[in-house]
PDB file of C-alpha atoms in Angstrom:
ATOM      1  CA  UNK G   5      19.033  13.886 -18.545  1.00 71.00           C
ATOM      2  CA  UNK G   6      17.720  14.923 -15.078  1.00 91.00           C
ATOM      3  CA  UNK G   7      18.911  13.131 -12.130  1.00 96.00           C
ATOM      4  CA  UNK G   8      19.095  13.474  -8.208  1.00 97.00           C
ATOM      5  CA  UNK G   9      21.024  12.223  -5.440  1.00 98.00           C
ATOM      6  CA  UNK G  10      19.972   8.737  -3.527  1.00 98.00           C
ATOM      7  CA  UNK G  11      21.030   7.627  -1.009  1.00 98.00           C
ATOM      8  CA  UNK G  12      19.718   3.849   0.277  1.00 98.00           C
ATOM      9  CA  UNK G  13      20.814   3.171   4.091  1.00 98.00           C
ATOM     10  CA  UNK G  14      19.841   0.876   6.781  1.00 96.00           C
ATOM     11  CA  UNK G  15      21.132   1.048  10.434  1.00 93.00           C
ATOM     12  CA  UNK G  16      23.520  -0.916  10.347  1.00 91.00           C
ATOM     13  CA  UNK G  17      25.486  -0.043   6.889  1.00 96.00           C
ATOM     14  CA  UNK G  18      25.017   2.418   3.568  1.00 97.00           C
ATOM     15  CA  UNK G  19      23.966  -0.464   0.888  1.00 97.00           C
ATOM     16  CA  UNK G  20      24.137   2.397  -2.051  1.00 98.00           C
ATOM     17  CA  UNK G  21      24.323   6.188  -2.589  1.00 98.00           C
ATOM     18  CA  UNK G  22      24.844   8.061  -5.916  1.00 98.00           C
ATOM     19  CA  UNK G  23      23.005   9.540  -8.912  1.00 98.00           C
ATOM     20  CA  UNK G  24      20.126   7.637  -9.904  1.00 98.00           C
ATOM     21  CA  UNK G  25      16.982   9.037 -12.487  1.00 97.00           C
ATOM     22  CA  UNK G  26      14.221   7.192 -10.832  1.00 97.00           C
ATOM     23  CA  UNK G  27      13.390   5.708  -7.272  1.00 98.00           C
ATOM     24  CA  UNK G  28      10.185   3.532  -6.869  1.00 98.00           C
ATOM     25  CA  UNK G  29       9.634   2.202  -3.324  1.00 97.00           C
ATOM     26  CA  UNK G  30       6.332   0.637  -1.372  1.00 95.00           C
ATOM     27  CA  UNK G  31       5.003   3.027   1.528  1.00 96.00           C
ATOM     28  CA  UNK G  32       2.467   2.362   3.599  1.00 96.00           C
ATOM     29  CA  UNK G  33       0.177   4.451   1.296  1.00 95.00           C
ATOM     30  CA  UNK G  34       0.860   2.759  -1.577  1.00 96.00           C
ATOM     31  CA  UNK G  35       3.396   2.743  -4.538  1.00 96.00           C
ATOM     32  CA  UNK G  36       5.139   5.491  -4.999  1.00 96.00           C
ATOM     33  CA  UNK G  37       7.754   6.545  -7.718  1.00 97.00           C
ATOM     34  CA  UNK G  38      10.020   9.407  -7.508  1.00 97.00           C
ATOM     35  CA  UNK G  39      11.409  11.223 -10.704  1.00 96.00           C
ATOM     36  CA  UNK G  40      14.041  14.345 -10.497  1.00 96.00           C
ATOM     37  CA  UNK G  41      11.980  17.774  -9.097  1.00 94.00           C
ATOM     38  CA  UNK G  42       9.248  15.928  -7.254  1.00 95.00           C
ATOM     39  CA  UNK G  43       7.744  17.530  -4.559  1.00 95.00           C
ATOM     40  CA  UNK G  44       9.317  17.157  -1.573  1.00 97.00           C
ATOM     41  CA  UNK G  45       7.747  14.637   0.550  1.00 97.00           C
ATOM     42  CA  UNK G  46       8.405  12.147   3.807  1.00 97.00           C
ATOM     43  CA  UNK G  47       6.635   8.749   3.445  1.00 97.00           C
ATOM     44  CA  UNK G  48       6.569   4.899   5.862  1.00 97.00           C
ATOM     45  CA  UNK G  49       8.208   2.044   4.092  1.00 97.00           C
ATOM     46  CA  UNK G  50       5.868  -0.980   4.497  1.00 94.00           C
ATOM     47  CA  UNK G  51       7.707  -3.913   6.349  1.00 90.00           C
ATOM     48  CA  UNK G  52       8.871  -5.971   3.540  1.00 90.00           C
ATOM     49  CA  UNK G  53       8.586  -3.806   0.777  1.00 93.00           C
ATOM     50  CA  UNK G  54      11.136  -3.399  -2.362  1.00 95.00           C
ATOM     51  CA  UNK G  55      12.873  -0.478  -3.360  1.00 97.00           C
ATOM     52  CA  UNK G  56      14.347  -0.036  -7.244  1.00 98.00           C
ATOM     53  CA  UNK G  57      16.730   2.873  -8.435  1.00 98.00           C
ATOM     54  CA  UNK G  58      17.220   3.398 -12.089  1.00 98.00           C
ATOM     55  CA  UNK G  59      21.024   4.842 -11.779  1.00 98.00           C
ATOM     56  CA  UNK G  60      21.933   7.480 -14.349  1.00 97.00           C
ATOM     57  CA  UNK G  61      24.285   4.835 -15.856  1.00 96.00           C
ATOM     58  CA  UNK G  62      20.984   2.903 -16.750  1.00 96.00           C
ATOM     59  CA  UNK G  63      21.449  -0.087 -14.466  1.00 97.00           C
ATOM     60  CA  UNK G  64      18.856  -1.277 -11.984  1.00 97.00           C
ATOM     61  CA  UNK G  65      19.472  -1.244  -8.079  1.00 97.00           C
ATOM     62  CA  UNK G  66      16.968  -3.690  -6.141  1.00 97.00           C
ATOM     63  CA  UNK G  67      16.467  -3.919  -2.391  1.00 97.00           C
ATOM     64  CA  UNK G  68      14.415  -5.509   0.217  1.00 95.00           C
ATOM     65  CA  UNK G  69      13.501  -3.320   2.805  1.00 96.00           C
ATOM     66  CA  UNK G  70      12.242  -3.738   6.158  1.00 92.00           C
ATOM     67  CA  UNK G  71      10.899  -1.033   8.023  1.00 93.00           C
ATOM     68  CA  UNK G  72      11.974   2.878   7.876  1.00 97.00           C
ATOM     69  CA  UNK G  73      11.558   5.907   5.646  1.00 97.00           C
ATOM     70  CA  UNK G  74      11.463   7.394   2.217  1.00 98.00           C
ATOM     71  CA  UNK G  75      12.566  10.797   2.294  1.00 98.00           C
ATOM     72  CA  UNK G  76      12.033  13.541  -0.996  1.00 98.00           C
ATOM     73  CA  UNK G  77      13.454  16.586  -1.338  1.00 94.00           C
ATOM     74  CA  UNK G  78      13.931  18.563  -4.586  1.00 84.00           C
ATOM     75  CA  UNK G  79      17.118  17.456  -5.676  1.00 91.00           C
ATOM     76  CA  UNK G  80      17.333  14.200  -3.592  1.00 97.00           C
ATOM     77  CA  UNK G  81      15.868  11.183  -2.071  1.00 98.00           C
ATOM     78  CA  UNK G  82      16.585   9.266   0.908  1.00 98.00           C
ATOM     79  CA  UNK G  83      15.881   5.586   1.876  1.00 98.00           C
ATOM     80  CA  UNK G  84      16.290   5.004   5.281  1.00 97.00           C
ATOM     81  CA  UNK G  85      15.525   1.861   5.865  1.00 96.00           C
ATOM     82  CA  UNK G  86      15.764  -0.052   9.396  1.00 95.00           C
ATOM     83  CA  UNK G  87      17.116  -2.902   7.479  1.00 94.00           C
ATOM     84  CA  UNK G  88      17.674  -3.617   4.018  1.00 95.00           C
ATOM     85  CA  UNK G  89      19.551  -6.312   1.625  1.00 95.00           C
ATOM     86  CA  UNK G  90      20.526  -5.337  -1.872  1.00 96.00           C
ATOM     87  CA  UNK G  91      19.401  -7.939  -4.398  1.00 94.00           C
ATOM     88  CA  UNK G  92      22.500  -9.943  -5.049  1.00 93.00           C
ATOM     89  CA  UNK G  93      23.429 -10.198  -1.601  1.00 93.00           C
ATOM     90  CA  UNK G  94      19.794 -12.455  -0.984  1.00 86.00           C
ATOM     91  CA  UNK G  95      20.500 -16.459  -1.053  1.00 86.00           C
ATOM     92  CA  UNK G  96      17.282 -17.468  -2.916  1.00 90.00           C
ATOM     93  CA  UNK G  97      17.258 -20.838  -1.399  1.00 87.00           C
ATOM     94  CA  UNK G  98      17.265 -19.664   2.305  1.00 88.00           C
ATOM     95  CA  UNK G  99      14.875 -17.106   1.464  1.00 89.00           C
ATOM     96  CA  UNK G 100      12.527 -19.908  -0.421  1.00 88.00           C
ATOM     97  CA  UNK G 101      12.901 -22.196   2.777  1.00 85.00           C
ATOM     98  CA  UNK G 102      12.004 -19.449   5.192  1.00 83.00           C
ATOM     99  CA  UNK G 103       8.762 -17.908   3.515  1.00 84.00           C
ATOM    100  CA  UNK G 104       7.674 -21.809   3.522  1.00 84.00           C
ATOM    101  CA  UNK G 105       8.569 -22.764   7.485  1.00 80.00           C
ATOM    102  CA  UNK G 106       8.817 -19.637   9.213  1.00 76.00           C
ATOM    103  CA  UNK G 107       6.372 -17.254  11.370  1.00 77.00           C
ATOM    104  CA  UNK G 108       4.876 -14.295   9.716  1.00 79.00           C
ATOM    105  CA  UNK G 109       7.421 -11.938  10.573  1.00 75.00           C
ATOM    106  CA  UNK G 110      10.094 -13.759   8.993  1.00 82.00           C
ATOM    107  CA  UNK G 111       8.152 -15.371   5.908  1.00 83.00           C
ATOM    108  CA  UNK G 112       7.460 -11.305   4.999  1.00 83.00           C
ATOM    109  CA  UNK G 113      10.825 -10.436   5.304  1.00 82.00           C
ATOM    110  CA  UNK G 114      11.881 -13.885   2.511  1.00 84.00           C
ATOM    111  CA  UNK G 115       9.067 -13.277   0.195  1.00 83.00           C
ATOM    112  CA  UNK G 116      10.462  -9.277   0.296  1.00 87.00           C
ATOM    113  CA  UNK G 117      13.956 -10.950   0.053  1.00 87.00           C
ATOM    114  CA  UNK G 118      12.875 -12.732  -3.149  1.00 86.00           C
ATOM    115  CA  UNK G 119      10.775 -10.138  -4.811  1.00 88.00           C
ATOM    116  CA  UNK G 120      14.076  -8.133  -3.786  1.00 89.00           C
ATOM    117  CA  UNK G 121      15.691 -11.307  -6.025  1.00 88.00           C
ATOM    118  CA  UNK G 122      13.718 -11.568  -8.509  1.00 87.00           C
ATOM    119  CA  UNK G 123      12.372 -14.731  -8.057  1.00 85.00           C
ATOM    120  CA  UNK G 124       8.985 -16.169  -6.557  1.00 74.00           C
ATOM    121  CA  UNK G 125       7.952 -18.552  -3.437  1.00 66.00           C
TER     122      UNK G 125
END
């Protein structure tokens, strides 16, 4: 099975690294997923996007990210995100109350947060 090395990162903390067979994360010009070999490539995360990683054991990494970069190179892939929460660190019911009474900035980063979670608004 090919893989490649990710790493996800925000600035503040390293959320995940390790070997992973797939990365798909949101950029600014759309959807993009990485496989092992892809070109190399440097690409804007959009402000409350999500970002999955198949890992090579077969299990399913989800983040919300906010802000940053998605970095490709031919054997690896970097996420480097300005900030970022991994999936089961998101409380679903603070991220449900905030995309309901919050400006836009924040309600973008909750709705991320529960896309991130799995659930809906």
């Amino acid at each position: 099975m090919a893989e490649m090395t990710v790493q996800l990162v925000a600035v503040e903390r390293r959320l995940w690294s390790g070997t992973a067979t797939s990365v798909v994360a949101q950029t600014t010009e759309g959807e993009i997923g990485v496989l092992p070999g892809h070109e190399p490539m440097l690409g804007q995360l959009v402000e409350g996007g999500v970002v999955r990683i198949r890992t090579t054991d077969g299990e399913l990494v989800t983040a919300a990210v906010y802000g940053g970069f998605l970095s490709v190179t031919g054997s690896a892939v970097s996420v480097l995100a300005e900030d970022a929460e991994l999936s089961d660190e998101i409380d679903v019911e603070q991220a449900r109350s905030a995309a309901k009474d919050s400006d836009d900035l924040q309600r973008g980063r909750a709705l991320a947060a529960l896309r991130a979670a799995g659930h809906s608004a």
